[in-house]
Tab-separated table of C-alpha atoms in Angstrom:
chain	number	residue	atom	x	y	z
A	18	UNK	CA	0.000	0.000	0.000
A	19	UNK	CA	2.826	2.297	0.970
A	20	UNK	CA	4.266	1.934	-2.500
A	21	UNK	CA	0.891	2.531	-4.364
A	22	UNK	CA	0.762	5.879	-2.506
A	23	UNK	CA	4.479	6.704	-3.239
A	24	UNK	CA	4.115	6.498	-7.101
A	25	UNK	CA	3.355	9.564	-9.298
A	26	UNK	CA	0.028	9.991	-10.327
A	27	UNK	CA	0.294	9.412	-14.000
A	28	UNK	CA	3.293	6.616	-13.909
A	29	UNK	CA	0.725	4.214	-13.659
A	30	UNK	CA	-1.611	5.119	-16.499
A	31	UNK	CA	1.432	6.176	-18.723
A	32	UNK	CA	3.177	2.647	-18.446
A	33	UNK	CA	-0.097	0.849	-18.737
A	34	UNK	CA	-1.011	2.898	-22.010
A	35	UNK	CA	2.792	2.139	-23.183
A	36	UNK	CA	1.939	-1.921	-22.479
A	37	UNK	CA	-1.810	-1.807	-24.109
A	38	UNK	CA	-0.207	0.447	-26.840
A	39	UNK	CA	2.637	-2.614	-27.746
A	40	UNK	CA	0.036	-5.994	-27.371
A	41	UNK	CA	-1.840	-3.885	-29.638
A	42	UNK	CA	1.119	-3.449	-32.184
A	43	UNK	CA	2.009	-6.878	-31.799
A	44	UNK	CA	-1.602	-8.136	-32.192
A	45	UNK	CA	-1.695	-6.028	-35.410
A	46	UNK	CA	1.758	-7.283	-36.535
A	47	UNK	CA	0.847	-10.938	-36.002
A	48	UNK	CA	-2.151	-10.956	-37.334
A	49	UNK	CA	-0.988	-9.171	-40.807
A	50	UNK	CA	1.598	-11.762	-41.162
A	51	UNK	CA	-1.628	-14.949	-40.573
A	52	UNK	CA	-3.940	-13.059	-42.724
A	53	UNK	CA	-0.563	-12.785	-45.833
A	54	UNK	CA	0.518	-16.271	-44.810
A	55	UNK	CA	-3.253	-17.612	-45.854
A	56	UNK	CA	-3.819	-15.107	-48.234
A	57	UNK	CA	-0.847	-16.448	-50.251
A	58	UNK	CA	-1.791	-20.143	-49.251
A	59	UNK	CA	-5.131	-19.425	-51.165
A	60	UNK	CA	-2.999	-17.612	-54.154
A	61	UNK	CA	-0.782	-21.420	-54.566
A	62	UNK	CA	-4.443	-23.385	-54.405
A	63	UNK	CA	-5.830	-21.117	-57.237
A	64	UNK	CA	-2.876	-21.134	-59.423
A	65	UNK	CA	-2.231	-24.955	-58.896
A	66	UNK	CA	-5.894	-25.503	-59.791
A	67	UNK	CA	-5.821	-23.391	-62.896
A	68	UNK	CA	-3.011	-24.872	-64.144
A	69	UNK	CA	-5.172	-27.628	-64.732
A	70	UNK	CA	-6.526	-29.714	-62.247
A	71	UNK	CA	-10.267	-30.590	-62.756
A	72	UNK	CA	-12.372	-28.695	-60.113
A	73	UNK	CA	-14.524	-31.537	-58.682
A	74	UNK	CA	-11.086	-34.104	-58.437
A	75	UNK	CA	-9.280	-31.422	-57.214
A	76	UNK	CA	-11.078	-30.769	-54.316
A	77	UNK	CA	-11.095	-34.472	-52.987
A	78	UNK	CA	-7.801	-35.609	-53.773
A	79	UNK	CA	-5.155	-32.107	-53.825
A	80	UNK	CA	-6.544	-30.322	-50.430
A	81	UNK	CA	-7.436	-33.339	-49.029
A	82	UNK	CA	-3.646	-34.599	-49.573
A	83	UNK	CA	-2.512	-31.519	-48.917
A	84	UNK	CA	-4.383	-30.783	-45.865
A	85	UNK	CA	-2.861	-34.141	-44.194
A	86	UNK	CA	0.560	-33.193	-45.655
A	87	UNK	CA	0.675	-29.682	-43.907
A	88	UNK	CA	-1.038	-31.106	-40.493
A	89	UNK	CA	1.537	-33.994	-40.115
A	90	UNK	CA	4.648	-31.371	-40.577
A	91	UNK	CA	2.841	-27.909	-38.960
A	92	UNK	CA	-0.360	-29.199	-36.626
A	93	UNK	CA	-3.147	-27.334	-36.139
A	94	UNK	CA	-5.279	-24.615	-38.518
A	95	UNK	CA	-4.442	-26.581	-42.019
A	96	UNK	CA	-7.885	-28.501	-42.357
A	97	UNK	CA	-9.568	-29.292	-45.658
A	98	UNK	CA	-11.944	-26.386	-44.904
A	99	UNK	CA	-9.678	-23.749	-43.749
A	100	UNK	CA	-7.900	-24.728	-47.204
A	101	UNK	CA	-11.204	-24.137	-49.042
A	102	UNK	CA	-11.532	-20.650	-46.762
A	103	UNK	CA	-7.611	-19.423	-47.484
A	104	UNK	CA	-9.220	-20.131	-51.549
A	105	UNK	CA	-11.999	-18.426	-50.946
A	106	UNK	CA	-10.208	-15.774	-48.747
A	107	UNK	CA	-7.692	-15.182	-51.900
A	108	UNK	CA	-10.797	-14.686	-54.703
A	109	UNK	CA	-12.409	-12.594	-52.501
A	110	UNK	CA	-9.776	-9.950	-52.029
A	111	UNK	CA	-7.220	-10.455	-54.495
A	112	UNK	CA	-5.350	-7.544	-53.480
A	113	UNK	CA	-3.104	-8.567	-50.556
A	114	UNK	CA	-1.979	-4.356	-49.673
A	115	UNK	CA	-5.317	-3.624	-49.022
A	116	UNK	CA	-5.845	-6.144	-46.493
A	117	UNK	CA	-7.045	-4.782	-43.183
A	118	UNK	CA	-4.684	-6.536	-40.358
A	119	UNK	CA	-7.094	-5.113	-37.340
A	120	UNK	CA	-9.505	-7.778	-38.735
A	121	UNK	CA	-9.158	-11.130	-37.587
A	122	UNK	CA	-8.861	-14.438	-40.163
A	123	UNK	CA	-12.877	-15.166	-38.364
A	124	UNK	CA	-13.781	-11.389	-39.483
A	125	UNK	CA	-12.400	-12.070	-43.272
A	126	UNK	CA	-13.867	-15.674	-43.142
A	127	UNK	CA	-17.468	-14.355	-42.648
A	128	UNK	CA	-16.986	-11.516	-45.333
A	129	UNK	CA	-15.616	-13.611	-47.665
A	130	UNK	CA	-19.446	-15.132	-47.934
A	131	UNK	CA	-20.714	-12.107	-49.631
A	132	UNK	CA	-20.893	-13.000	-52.650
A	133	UNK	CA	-20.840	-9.003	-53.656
A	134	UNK	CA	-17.738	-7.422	-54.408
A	135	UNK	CA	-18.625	-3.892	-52.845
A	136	UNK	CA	-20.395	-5.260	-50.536
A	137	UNK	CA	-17.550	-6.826	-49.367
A	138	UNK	CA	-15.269	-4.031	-48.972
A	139	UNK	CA	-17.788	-1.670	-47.132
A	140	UNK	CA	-18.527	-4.277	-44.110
A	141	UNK	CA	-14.657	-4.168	-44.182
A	142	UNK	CA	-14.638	-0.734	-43.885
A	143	UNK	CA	-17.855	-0.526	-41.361
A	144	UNK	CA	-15.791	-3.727	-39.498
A	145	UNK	CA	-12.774	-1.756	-39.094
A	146	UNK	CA	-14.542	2.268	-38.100
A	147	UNK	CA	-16.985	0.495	-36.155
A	148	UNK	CA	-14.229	-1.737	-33.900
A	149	UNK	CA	-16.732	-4.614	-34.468
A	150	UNK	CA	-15.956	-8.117	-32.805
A	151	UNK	CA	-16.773	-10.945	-34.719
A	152	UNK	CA	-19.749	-11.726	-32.861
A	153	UNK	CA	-21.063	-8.111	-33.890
A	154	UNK	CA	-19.949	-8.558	-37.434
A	155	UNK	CA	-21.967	-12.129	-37.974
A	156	UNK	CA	-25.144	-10.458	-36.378
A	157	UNK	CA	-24.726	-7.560	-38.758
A	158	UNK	CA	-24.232	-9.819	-42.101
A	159	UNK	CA	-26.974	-11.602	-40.852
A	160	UNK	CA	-29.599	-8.906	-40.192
A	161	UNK	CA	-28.338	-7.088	-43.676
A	162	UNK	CA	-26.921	-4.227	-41.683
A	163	UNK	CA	-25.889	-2.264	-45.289
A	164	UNK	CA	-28.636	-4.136	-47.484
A	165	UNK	CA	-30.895	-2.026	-45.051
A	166	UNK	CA	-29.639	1.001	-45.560
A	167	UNK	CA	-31.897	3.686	-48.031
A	168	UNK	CA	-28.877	3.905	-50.473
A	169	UNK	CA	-25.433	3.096	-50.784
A	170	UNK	CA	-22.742	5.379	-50.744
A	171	UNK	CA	-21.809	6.093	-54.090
A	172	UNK	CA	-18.233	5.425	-54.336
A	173	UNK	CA	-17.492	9.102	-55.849
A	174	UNK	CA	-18.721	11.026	-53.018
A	175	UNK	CA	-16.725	12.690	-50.900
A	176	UNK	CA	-19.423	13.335	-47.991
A	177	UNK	CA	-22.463	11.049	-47.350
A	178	UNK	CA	-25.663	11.883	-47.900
A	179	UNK	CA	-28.840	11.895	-45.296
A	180	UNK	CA	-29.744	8.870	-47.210
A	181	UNK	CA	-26.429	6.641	-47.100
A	182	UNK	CA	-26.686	6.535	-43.583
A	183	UNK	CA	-30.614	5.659	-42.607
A	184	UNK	CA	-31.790	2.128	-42.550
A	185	UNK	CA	-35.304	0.815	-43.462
A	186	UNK	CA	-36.018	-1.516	-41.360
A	187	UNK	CA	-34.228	-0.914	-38.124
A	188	UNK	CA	-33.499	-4.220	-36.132
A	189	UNK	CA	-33.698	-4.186	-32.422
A	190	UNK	CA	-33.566	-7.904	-31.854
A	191	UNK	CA	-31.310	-6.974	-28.822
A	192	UNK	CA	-33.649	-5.696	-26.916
A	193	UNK	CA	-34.998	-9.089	-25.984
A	194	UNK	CA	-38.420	-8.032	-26.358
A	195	UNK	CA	-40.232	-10.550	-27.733
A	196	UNK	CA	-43.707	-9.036	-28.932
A	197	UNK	CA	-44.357	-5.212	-29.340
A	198	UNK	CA	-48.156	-5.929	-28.162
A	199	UNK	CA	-48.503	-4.051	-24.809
A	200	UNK	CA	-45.506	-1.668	-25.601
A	201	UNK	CA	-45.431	1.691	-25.242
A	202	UNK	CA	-43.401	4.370	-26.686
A	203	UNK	CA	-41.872	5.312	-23.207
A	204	UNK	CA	-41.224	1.616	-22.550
A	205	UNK	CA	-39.754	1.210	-26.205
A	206	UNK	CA	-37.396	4.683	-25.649
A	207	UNK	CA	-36.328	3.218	-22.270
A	208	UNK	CA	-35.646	-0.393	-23.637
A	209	UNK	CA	-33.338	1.614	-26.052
A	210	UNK	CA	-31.420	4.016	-23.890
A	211	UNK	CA	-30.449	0.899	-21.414
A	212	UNK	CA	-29.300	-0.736	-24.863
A	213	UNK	CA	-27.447	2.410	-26.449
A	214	UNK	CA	-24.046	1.088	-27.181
A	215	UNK	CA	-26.358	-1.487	-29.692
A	216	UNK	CA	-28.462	0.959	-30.526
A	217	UNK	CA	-25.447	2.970	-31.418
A	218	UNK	CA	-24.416	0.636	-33.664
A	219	UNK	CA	-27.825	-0.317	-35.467
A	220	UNK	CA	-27.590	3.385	-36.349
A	221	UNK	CA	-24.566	3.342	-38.166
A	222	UNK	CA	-21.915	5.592	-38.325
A	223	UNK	CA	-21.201	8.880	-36.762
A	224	UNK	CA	-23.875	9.007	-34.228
A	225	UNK	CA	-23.589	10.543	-31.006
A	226	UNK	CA	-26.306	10.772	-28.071
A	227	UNK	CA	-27.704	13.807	-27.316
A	228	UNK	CA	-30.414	13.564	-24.990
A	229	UNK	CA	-33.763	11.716	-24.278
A	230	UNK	CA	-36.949	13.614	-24.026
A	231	UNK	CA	-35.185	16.946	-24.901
A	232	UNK	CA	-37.286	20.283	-23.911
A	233	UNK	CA	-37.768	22.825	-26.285
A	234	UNK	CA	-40.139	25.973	-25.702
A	235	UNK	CA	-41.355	28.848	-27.303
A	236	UNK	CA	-43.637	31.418	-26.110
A	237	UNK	CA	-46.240	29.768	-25.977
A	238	UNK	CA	-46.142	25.913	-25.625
A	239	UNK	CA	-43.513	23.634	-24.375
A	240	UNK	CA	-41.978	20.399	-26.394
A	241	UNK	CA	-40.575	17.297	-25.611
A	242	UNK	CA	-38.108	14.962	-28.227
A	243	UNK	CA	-38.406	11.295	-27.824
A	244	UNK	CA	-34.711	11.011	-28.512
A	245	UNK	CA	-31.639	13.424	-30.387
A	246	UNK	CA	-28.117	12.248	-31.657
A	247	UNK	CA	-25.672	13.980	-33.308
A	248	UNK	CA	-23.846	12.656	-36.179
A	249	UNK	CA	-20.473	14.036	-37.215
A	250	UNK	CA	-20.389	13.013	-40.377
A	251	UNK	CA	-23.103	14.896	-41.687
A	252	UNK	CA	-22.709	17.595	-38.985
A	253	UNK	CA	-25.926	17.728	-38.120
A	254	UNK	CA	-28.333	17.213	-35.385
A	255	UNK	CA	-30.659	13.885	-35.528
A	256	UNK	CA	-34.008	13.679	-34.282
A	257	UNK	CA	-36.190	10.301	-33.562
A	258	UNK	CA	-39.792	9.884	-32.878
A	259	UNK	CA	-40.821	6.518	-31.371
A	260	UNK	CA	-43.969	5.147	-32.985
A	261	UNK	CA	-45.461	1.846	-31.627
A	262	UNK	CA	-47.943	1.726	-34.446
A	263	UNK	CA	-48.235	2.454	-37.974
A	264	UNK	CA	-47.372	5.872	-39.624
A	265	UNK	CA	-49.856	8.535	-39.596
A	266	UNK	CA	-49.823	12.251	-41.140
A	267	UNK	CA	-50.174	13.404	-37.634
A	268	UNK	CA	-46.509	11.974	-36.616
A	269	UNK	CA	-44.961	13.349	-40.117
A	270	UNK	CA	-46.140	16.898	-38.918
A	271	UNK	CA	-45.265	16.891	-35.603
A	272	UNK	CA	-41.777	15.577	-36.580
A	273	UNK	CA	-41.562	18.251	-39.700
A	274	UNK	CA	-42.313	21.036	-36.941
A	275	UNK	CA	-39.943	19.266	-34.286
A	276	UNK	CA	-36.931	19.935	-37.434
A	277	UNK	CA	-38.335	23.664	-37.867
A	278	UNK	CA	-38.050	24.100	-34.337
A	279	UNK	CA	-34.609	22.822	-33.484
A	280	UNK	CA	-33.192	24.515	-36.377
A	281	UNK	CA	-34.268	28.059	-35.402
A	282	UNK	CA	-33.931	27.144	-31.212
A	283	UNK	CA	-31.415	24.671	-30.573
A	284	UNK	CA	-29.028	24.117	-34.233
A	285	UNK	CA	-25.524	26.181	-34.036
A	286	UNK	CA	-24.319	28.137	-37.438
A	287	UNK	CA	-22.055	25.543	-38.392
A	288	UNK	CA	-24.323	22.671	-38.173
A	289	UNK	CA	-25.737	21.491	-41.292
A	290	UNK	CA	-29.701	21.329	-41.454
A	291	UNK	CA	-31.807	18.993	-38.661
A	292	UNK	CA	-32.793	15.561	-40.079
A	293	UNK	CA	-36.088	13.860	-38.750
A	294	UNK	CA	-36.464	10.340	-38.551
A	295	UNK	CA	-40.073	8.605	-37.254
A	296	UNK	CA	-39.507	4.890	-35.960
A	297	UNK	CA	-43.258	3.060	-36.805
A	298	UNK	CA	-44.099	-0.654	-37.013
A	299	UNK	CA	-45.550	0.358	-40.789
A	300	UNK	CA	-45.605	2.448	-43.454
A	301	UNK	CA	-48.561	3.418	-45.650
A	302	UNK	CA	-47.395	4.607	-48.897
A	303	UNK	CA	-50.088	6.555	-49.671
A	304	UNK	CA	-49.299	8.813	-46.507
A	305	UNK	CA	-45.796	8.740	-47.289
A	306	UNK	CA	-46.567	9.843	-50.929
A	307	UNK	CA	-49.052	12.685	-49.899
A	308	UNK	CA	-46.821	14.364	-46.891
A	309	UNK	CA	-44.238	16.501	-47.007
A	310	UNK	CA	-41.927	13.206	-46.385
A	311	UNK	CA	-42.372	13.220	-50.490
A	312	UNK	CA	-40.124	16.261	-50.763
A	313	UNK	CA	-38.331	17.421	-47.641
A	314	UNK	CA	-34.734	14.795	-47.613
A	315	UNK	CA	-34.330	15.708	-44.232
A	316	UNK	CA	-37.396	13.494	-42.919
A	317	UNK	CA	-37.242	9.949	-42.532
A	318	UNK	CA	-39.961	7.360	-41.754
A	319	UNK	CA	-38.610	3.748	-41.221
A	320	UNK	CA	-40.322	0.486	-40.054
A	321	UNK	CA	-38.409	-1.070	-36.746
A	322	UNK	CA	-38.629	-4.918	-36.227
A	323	UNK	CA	-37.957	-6.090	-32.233
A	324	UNK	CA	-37.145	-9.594	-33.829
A	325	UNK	CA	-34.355	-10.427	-36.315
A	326	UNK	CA	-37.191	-11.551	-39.375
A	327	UNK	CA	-36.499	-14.748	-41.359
A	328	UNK	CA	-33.653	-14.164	-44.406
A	329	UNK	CA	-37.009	-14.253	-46.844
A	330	UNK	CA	-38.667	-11.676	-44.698
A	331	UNK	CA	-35.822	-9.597	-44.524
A	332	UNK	CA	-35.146	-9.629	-48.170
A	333	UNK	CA	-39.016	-8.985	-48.762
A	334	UNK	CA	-39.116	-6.013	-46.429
A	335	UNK	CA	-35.621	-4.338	-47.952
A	336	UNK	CA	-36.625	-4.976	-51.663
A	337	UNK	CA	-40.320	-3.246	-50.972
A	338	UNK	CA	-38.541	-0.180	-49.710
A	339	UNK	CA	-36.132	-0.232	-52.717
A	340	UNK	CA	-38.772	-0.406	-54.948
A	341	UNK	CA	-40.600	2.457	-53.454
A	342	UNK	CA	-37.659	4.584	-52.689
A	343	UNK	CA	-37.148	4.523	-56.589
A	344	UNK	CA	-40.109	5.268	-57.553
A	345	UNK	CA	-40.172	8.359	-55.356
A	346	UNK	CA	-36.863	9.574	-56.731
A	347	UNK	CA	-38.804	8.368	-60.285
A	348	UNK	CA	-41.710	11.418	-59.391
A	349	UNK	CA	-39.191	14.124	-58.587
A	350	UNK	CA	-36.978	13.763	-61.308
A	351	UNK	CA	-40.280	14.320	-63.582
């Protein structure tokens, strides 16, 4: 104890920063030399294959053969299947520089299943900004964390857009609420808040919390904001409504004056314009088509799901909101 107290306050925390600062480095540095090691491993199956070996033979008698060669002279982690993976691992990212050595060989081996090329690289990108484990990663993939999103990020743009960044649907499947019958919006906005760090990261990138149930007043009435982020990408402040049923013209107005508002009240100079987004269980088109939501791209209305859906349902609900995304963008070019 008498030595604790004798030390200067910061030796501590400096040395321990030095230590974390080096396992890091080496963890990094380790890692980068696995990930070139199989990388390279999947470069000598693909040549060796090309050169001539039919595909179907090739796969039961060369990895198998090789697979027990490489075990019996360097143990562990040279299986048939990790051979097919270090294949796989090479087609999918055939440029070895760009490799991303924070990611483990388990991140890589669960991106390497997209079978989209850009898809690929931006769950790479999202895997590395967002400091995902692979546990967050797999749930991501699996929920269609960037399938969900209203539009891609064009790969020209400097800046995202509003629209690269909001999701329809939003999955809260780690909420562990298991029906939304009985739920009210104060119960739903609490269930999130005591779940921010993963409701951070259903969000996406950039976002910030604010506050919950944020006051704003004017001269004559007094307001209250479910919930308000700030993202620094955009540089701008977020707003959410919580909706526990479907989407109605009064929540669209309420939400379009709750943007007005913060703008003039509350919104610095330097911040770029308010966005709005309303959480519901449904959209009605028609509403959508008829409200201001048609023409203001700082509002947002998205369904939420409290359940991760089937891979069906999830590709029914994302390729619905595609379709009637375009056709919006469709009406306004005319």
């Amino acid at each position: 104890m008498e030595k604790s107290q004798n030390l200067s306050p910061n030796l501590f925390d400096t040395v321990a920063d030095v230590i974390q600062q080096a396992r890091r480095q080496a963890y990094r540095s380790s890692n980068g030399i696995l990930l070139r090691m199989y990388w390279k491993i999947g470069q000598l199956i693909v040549e060796d294959e090309q050169a001539g070996a039919v595909k179907a033979a090739y796969g039961k008698a060369v990895l198998r053969n090789l697979s027990h060669r490489l075990t019996e002279e360097f143990g562990r982690g040279f299986d048939e299947s990790n051979l097919r993976n270090m294949r796989t691992f090479f087609l999918a990212f055939p440029n070895r520089d760009a490799l991303r050595p924070v990611l483990s060989w388990t991140h890589y081996r669960m991106i390497c299943r997209i079978d989209d090329a850009r898809m690929r690289e931006l769950y790479v990108a999202h895997a590395v900004e967002g400091n995902w484990s692979t546990r967050t990663l797999q749930r991501n993939i699996r929920s269609h964390y960037l399938g969900r999103l209203v539009e891609l990020p064009k790969e020209e743009e400097a800046q995202p857009q509003p629209k690269n960044l909001i999701k329809d649907p939003y999955i809260f499947e780690f909420l562990g609420v298991p029906t939304p019958h009985g739920l009210s919006e104060n119960d739903l906005e609490t269930a999130l808040i005591n779940q921010i760090q993963h409701f951070l990261m259903e969000l996406g990138k950039g976002f910030a919390f604010v506050a919950r149930q944020q006051h704003i007043s004017t001269d004559t009435a007094d307001f209250y904001i479910d919930l308000v982020f700030y993202n620094y990408r955009l540089k701008c402040f977020v707003l959410i409504d919580l909706k526990t049923q479907r989407l109605n013209h009064e929540a669209i107005g309420q939400m379009d004056m709750y943007v007005r508002m913060y703008n003039d009240l509350k919104a610095g100079p330097d911040d770029q314009p308010t966005l709005g987004i309303i959480l519901c269980t449904d959209k009605d088109e028609t509403v959508v088509r008829y409200s201001v939501l048609a023409e203001n791209e700082q509002l947002f209305a998205s369904k939420y799901r409290l359940y991760l859906p089937t891979e069906e349902e999830l590709k029914q609900l994302i390729e619905e909101d595609k379709v009637q995304f375009e056709l919006r963008q469709k009406r306004e070019d005319d």
